[in-house]
PDB file of C-alpha atoms in Angstrom:
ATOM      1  CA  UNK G  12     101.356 145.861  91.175  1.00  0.00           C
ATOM      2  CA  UNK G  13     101.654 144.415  87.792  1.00  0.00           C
ATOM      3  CA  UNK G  14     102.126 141.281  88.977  1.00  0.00           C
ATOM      4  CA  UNK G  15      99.109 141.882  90.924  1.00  0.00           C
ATOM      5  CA  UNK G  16      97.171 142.676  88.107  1.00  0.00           C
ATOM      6  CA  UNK G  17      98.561 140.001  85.947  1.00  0.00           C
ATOM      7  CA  UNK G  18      97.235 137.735  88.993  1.00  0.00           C
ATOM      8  CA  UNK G  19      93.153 138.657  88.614  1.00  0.00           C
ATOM      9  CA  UNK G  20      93.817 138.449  85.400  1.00  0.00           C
ATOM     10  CA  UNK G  21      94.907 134.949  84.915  1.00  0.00           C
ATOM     11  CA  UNK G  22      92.326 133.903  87.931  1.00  0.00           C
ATOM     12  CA  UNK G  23      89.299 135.845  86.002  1.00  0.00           C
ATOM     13  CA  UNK G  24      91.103 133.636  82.659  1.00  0.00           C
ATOM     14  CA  UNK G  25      90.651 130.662  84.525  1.00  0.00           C
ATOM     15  CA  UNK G  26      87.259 130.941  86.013  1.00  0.00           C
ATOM     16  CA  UNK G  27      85.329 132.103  82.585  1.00  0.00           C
ATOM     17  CA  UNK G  28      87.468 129.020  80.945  1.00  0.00           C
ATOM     18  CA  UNK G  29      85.541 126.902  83.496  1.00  0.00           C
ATOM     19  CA  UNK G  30      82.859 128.218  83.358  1.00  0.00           C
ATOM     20  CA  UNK G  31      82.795 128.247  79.368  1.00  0.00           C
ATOM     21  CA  UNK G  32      83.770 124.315  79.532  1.00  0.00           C
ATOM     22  CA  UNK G  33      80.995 123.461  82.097  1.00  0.00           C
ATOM     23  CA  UNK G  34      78.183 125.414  80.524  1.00  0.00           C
ATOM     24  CA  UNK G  35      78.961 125.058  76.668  1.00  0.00           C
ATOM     25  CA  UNK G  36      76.475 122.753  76.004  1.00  0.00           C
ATOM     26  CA  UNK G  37      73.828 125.128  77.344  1.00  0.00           C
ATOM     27  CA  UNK G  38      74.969 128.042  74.901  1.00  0.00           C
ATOM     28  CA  UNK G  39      73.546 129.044  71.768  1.00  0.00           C
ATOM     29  CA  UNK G  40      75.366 127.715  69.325  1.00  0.00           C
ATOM     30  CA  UNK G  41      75.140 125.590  66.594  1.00  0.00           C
ATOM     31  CA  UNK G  42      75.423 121.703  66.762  1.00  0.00           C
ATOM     32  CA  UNK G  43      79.361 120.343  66.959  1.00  0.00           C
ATOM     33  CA  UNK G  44      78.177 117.301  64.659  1.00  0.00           C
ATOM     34  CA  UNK G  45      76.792 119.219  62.050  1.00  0.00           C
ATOM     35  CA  UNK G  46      78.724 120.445  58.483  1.00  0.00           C
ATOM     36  CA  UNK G  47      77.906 124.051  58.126  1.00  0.00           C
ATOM     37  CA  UNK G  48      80.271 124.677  55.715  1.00  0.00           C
ATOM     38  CA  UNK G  49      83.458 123.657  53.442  1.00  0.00           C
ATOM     39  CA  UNK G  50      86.028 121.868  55.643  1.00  0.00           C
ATOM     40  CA  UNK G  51      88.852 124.751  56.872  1.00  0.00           C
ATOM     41  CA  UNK G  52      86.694 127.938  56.338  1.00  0.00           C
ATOM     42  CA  UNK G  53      88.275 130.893  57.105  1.00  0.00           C
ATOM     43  CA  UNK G  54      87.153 133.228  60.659  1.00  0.00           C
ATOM     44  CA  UNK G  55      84.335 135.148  59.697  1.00  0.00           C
ATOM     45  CA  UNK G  56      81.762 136.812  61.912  1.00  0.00           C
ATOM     46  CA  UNK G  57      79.299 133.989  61.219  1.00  0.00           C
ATOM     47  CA  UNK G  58      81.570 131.400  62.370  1.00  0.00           C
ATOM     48  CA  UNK G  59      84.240 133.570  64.928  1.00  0.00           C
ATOM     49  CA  UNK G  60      86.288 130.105  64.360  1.00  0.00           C
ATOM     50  CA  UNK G  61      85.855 129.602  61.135  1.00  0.00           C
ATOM     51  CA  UNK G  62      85.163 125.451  60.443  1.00  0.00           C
ATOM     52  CA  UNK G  63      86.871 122.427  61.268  1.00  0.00           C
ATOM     53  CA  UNK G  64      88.432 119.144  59.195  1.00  0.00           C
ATOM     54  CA  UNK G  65      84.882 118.348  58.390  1.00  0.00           C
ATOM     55  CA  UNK G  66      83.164 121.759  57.793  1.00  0.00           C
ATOM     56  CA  UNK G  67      81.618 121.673  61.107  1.00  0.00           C
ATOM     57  CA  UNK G  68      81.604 125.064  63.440  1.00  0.00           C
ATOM     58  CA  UNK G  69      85.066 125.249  65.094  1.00  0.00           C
ATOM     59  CA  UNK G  70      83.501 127.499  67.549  1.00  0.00           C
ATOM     60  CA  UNK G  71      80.635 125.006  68.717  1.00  0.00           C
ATOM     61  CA  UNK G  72      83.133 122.026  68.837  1.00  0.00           C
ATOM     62  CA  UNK G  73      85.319 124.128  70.984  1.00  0.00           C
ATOM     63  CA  UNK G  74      83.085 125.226  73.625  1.00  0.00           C
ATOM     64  CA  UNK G  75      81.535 121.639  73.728  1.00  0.00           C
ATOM     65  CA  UNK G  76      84.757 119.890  73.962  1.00  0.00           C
ATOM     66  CA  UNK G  77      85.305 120.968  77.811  1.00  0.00           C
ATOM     67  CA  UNK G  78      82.800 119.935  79.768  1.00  0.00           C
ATOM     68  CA  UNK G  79      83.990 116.170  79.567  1.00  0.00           C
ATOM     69  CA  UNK G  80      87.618 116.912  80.369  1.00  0.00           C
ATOM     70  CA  UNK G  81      86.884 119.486  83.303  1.00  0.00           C
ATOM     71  CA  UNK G  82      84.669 117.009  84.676  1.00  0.00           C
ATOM     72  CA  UNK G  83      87.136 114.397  84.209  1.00  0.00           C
ATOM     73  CA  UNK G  84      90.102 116.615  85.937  1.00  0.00           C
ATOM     74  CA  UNK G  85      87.565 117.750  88.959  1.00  0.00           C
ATOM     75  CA  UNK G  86      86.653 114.566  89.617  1.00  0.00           C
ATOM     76  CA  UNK G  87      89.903 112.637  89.689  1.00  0.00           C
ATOM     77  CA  UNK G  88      91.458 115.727  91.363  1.00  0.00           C
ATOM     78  CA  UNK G  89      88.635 115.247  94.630  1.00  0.00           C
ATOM     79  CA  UNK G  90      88.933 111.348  94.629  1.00  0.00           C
ATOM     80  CA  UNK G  91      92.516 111.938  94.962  1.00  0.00           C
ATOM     81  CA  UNK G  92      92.460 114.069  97.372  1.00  0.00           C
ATOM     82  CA  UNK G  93      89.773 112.296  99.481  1.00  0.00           C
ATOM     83  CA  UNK G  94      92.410 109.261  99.227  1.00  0.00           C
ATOM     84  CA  UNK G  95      95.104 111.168  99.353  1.00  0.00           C
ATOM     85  CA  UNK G  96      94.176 112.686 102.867  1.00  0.00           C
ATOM     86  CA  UNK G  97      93.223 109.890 104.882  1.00  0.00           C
ATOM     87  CA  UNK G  98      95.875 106.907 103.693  1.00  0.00           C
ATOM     88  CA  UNK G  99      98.586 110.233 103.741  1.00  0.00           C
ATOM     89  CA  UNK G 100      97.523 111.280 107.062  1.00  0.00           C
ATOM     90  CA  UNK G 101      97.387 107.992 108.646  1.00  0.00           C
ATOM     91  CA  UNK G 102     100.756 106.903 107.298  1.00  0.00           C
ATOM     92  CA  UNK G 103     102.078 110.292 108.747  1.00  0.00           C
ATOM     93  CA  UNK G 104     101.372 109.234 112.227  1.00  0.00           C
ATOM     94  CA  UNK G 105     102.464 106.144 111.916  1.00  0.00           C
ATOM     95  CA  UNK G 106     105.946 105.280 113.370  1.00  0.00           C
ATOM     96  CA  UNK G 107     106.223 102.001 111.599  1.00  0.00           C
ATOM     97  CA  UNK G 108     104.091  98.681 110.860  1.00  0.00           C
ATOM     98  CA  UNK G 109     101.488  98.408 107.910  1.00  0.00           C
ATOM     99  CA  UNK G 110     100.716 102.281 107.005  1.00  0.00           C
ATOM    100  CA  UNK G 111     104.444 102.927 106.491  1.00  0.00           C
ATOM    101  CA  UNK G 112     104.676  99.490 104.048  1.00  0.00           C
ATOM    102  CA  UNK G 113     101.478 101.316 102.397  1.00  0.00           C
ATOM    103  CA  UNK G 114     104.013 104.292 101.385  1.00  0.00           C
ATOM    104  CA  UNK G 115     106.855 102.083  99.879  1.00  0.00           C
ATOM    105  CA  UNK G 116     104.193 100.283  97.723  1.00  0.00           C
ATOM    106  CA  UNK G 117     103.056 103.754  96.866  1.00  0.00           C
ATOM    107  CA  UNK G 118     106.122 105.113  96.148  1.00  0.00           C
ATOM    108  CA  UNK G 119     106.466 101.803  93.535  1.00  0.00           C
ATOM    109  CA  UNK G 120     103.411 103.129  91.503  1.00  0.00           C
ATOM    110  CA  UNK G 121     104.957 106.275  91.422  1.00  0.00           C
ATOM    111  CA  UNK G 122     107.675 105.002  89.479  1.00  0.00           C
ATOM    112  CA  UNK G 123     105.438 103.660  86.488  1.00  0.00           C
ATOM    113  CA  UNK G 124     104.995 106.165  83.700  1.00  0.00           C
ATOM    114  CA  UNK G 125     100.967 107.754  84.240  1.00  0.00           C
ATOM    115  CA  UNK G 126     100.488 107.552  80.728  1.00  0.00           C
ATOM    116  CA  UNK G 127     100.759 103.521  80.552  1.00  0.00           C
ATOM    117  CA  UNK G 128      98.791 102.982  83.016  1.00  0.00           C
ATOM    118  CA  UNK G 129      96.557 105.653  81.090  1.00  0.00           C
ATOM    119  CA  UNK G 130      96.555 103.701  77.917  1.00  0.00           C
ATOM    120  CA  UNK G 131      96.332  99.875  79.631  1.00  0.00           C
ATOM    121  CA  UNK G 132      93.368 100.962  81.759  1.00  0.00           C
ATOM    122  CA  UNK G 133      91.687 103.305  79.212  1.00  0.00           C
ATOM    123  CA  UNK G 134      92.510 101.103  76.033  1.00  0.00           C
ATOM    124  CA  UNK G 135      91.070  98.118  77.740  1.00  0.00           C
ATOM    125  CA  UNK G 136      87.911  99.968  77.793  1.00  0.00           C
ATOM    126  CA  UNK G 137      87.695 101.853  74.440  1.00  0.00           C
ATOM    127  CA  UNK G 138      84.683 104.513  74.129  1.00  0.00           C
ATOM    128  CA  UNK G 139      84.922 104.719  77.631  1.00  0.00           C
ATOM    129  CA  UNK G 140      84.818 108.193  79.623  1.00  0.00           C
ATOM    130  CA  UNK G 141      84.937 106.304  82.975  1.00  0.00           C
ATOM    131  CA  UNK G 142      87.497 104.092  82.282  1.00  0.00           C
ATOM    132  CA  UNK G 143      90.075 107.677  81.262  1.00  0.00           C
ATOM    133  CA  UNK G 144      88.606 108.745  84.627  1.00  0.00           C
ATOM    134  CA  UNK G 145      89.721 106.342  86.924  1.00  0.00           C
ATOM    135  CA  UNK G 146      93.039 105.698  85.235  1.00  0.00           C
ATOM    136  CA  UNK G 147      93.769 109.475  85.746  1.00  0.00           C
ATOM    137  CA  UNK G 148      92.368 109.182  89.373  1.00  0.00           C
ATOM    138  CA  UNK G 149      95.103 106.349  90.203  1.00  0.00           C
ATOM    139  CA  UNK G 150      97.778 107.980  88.466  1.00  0.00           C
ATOM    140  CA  UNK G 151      96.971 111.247  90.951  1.00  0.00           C
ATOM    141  CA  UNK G 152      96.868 109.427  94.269  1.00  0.00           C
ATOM    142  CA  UNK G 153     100.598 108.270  94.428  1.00  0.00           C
ATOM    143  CA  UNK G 154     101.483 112.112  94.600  1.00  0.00           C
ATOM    144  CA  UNK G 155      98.996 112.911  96.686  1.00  0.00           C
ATOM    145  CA  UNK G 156      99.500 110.326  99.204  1.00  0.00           C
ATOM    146  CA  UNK G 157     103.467 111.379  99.513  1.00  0.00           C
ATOM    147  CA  UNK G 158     102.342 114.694  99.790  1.00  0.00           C
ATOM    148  CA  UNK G 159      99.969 114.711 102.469  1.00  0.00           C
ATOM    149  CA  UNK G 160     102.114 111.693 103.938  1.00  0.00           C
ATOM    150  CA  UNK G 161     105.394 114.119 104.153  1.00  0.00           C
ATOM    151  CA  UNK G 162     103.731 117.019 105.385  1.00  0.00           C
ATOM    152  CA  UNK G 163     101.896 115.124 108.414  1.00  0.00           C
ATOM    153  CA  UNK G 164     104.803 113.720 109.187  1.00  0.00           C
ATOM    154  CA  UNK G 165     106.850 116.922 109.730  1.00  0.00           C
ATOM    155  CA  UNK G 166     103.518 118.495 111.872  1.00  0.00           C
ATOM    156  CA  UNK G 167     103.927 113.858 113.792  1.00  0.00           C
ATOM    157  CA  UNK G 168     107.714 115.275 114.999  1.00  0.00           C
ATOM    158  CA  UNK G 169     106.383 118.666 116.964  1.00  0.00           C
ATOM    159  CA  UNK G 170     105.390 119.005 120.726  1.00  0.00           C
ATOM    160  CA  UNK G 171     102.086 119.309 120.658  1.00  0.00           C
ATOM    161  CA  UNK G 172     100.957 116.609 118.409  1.00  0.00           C
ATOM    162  CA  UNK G 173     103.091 114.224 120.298  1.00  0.00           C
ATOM    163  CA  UNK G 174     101.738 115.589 123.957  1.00  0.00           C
ATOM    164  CA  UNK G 175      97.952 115.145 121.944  1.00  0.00           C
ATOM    165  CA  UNK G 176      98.698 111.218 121.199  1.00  0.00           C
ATOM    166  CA  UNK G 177     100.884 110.360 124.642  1.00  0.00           C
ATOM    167  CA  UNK G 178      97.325 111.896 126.924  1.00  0.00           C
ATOM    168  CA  UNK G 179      95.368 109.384 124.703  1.00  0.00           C
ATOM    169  CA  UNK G 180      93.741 111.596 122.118  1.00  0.00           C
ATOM    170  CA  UNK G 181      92.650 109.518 119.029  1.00  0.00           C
ATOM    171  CA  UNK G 182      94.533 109.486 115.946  1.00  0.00           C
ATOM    172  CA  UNK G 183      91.445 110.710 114.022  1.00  0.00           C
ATOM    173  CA  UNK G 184      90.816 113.404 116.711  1.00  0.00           C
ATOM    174  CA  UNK G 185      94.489 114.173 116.151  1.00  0.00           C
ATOM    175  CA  UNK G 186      93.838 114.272 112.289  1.00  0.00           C
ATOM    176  CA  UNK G 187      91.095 116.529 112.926  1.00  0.00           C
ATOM    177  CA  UNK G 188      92.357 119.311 115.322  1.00  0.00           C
ATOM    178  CA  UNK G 189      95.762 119.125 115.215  1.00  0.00           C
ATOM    179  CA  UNK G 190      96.786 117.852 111.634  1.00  0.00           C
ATOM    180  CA  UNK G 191      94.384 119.008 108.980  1.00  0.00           C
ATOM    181  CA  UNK G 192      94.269 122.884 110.364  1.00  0.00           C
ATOM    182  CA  UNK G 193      97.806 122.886 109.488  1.00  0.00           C
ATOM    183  CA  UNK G 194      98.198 121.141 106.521  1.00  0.00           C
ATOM    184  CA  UNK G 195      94.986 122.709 104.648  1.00  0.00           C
ATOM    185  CA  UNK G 196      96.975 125.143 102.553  1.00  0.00           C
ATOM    186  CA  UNK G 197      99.661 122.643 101.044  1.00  0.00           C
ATOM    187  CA  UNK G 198      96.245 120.084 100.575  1.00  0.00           C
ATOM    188  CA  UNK G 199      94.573 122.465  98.692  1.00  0.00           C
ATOM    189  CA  UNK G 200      97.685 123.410  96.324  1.00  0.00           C
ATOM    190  CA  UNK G 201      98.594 120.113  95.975  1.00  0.00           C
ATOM    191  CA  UNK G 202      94.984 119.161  94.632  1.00  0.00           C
ATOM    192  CA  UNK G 203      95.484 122.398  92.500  1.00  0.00           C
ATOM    193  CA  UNK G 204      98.516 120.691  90.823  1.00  0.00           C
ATOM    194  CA  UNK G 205      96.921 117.953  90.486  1.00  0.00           C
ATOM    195  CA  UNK G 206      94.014 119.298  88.803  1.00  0.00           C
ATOM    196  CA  UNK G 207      96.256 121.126  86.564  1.00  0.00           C
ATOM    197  CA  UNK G 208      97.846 117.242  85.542  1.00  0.00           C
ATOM    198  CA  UNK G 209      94.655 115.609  85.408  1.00  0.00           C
ATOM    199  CA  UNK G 210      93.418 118.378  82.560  1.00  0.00           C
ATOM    200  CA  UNK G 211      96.542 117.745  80.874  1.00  0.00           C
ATOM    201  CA  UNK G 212      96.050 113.904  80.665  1.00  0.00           C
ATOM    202  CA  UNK G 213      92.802 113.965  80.016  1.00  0.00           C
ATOM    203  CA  UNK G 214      93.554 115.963  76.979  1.00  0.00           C
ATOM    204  CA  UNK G 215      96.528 113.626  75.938  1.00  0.00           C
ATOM    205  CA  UNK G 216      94.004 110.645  76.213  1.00  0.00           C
ATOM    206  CA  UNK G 217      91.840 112.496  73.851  1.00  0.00           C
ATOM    207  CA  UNK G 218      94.606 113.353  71.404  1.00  0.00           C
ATOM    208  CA  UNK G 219      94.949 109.473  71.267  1.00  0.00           C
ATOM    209  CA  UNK G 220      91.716 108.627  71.021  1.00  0.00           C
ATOM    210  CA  UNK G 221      90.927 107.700  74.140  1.00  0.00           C
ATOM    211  CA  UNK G 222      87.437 108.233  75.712  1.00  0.00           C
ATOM    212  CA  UNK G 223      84.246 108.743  73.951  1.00  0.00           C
ATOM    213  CA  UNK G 224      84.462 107.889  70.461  1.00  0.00           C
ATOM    214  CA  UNK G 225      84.309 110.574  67.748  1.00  0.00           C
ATOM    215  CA  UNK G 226      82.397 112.840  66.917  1.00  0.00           C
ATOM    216  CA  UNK G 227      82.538 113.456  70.305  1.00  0.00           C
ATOM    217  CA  UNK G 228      84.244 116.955  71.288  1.00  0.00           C
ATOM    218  CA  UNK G 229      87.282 116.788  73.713  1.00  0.00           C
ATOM    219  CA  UNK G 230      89.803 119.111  73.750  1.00  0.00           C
ATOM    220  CA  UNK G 231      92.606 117.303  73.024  1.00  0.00           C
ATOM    221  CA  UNK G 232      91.053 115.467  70.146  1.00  0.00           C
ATOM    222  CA  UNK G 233      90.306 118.204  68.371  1.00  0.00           C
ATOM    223  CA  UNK G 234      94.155 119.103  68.513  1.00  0.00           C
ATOM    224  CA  UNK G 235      94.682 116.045  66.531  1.00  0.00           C
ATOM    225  CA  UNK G 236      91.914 116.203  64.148  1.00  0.00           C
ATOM    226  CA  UNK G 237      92.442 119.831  62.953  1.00  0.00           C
ATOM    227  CA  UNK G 238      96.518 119.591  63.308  1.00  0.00           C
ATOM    228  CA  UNK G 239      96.696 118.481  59.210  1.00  0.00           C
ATOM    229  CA  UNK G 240      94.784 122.175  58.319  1.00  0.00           C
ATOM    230  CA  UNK G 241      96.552 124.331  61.216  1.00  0.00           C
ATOM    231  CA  UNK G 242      98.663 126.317  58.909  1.00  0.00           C
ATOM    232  CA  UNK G 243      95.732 127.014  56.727  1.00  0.00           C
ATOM    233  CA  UNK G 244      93.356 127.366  59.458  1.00  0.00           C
ATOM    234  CA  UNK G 245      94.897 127.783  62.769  1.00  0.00           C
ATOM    235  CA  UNK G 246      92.298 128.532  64.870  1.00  0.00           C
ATOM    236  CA  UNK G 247      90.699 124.559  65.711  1.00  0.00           C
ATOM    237  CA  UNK G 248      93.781 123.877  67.129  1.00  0.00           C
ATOM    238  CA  UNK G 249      94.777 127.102  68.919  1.00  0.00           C
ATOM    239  CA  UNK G 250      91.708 127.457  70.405  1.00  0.00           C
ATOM    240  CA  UNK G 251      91.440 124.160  72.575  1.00  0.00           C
ATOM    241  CA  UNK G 252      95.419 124.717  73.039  1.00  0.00           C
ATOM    242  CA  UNK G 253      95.028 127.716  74.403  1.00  0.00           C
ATOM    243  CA  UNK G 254      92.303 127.168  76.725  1.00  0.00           C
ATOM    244  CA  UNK G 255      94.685 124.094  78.103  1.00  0.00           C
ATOM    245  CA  UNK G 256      97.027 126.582  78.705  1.00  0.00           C
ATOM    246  CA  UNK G 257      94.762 129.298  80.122  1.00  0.00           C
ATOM    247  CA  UNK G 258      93.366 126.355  82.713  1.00  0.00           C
ATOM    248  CA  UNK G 259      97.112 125.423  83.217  1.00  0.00           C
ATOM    249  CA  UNK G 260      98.709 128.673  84.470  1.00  0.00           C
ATOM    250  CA  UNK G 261      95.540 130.080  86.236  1.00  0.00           C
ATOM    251  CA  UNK G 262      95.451 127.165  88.265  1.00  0.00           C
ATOM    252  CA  UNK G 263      99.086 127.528  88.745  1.00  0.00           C
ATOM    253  CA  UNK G 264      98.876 130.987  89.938  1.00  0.00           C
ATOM    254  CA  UNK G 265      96.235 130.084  92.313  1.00  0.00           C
ATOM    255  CA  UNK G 266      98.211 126.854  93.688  1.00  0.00           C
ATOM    256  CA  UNK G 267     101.054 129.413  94.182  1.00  0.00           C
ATOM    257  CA  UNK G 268      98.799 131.822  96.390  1.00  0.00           C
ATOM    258  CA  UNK G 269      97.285 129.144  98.774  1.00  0.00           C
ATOM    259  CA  UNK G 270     101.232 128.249  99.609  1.00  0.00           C
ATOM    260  CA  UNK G 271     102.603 131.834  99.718  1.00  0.00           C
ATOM    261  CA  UNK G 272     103.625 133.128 102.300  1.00  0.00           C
ATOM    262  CA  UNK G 273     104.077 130.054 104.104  1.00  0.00           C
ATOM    263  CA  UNK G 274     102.708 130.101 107.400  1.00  0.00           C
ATOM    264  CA  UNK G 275     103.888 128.278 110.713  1.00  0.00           C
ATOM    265  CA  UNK G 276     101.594 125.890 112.243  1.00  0.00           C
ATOM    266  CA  UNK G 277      98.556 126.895 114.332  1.00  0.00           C
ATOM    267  CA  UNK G 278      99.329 125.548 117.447  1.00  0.00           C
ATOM    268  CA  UNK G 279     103.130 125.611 117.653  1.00  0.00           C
ATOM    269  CA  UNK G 280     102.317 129.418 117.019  1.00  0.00           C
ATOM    270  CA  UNK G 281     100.114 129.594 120.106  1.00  0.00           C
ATOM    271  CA  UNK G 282     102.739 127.994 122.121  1.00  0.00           C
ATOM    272  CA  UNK G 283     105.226 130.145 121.077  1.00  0.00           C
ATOM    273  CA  UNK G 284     106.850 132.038 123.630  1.00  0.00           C
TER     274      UNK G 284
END
């Protein structure tokens, strides 16, 4: 039961998080550019945050410094799985040839560390939001692709899939009905991993300075910016910390749930004597 509890808890975390990041902008608050007071000022009920390295409202540039990254981690996270499920699929079926050469060279970006390609794609573009984007989105797809990849190819090795392609059935009719029914749940916790690494880098290229230029609010910059005042003035940097954190085990939790209990497949179950 506690568990349980602990559960709704972390999943009701997670969605107001989101829902904080995507709508901050929209909230009355005051501007995240603006000085309204004496850099470092203390929590007060004016200012729940107190101010940052600049005097500006901790607060504002806190709420306003998720939209971006969410975005960022949603939209790399459904590329990648997009990608991720039909070159994985595919290369599942396959016995050989092409789509099994297209795993080795996958399993060869695997191998290079995300954050340089993070910094050579992202660096090459500085000030750019879409250039962090799409080096996060390639750093995903390896994983997903061996994911997917490995779990089609256990479903490729049963009866019935192999009785669906020997009477002629397509492979993207095979995909369709006999694959994706039974691979949905790992799919849709291996996107929530992914999601959970994407907001993670996204926040490390902002630490760096990566991304939109300041004074720009991203979550992981403002780690950076504040870290020089944290033990005077913890809270712009425990606030966007924590939030990572929050996003980080929620989606964790719920990952955990769409692969627990573990379920046999759909149609080996029906033929089960």
């Amino acid at each position: 039961m506690t568990r349980a509890i602990l559960g709704r808890l972390l999943t009701a975390a997670l969605l107001l998080t989101m829902l904080v990041a995507l709508a901050g902008p929209w909230l009355p608050l005051p501007s995240p550019t603006e000085r309204v007071g004496v850099p470092f000022e203390p929590a007060s009920w004016s200012r729940p945050f107190g101010t940052d390295v600049l005097g500006r409202d901790a607060l504002a540039r806190t709420v306003h410094g998720g939209r971006t990254l969410v975005l960022q981690a949603l939209a790399a996270t459904a590329l990648g799985s997009i990608v991720g499920l039909v070159v994985g699929t595919c290369a599942g079926l396959a016995r050989g040839g092409p789509l099994k050469g297209v795993l080795r060279v996958v399993d060869g970006l695997a191998a290079v560390p995300p954050l340089l390609i993070t910094l050579l794609i992202a660096a090459g573009r500085p000030g750019s939001d879409f250039a962090v984007l799409v080096a996060v989105t390639l750093v995903s797809l390896p994983f997903s692709v061996r994911v997917i990849g490995a779990a089609t190819a256990r479903l490729a090795g049963l009866a019935y899939v192999r009785t669906a392609l020997a009477r002629g059935d397509g492979r993207f009719a095979v995909i369709r009905h006999d694959v994706l029914p039974n691979i949905a749940s790992e799919a849709w916790a291996e996107a929530g991993l992914r999601f959970i690494a994407a907001t993670q880098l996204c926040a490390t290229a902002g630490f760096l300075g990566l991304g939109a230029p300041a004074p720009a609010a991203n979550w992981g910059r403002l780690v950076r910016e504040n870290a020089v005042g944290a033990g005077a003035q913890p809270w712009p940097v425990l606030a966007p910390a924590l939030l990572l954190v929050v996003l980080a085990l929620g989606m964790t939790l719920t990952a955990d749930r769409l692969t627990s209990p573990v379920r046999r497949p759909r149609n080996e179950r029906n033929t089960a004597p």
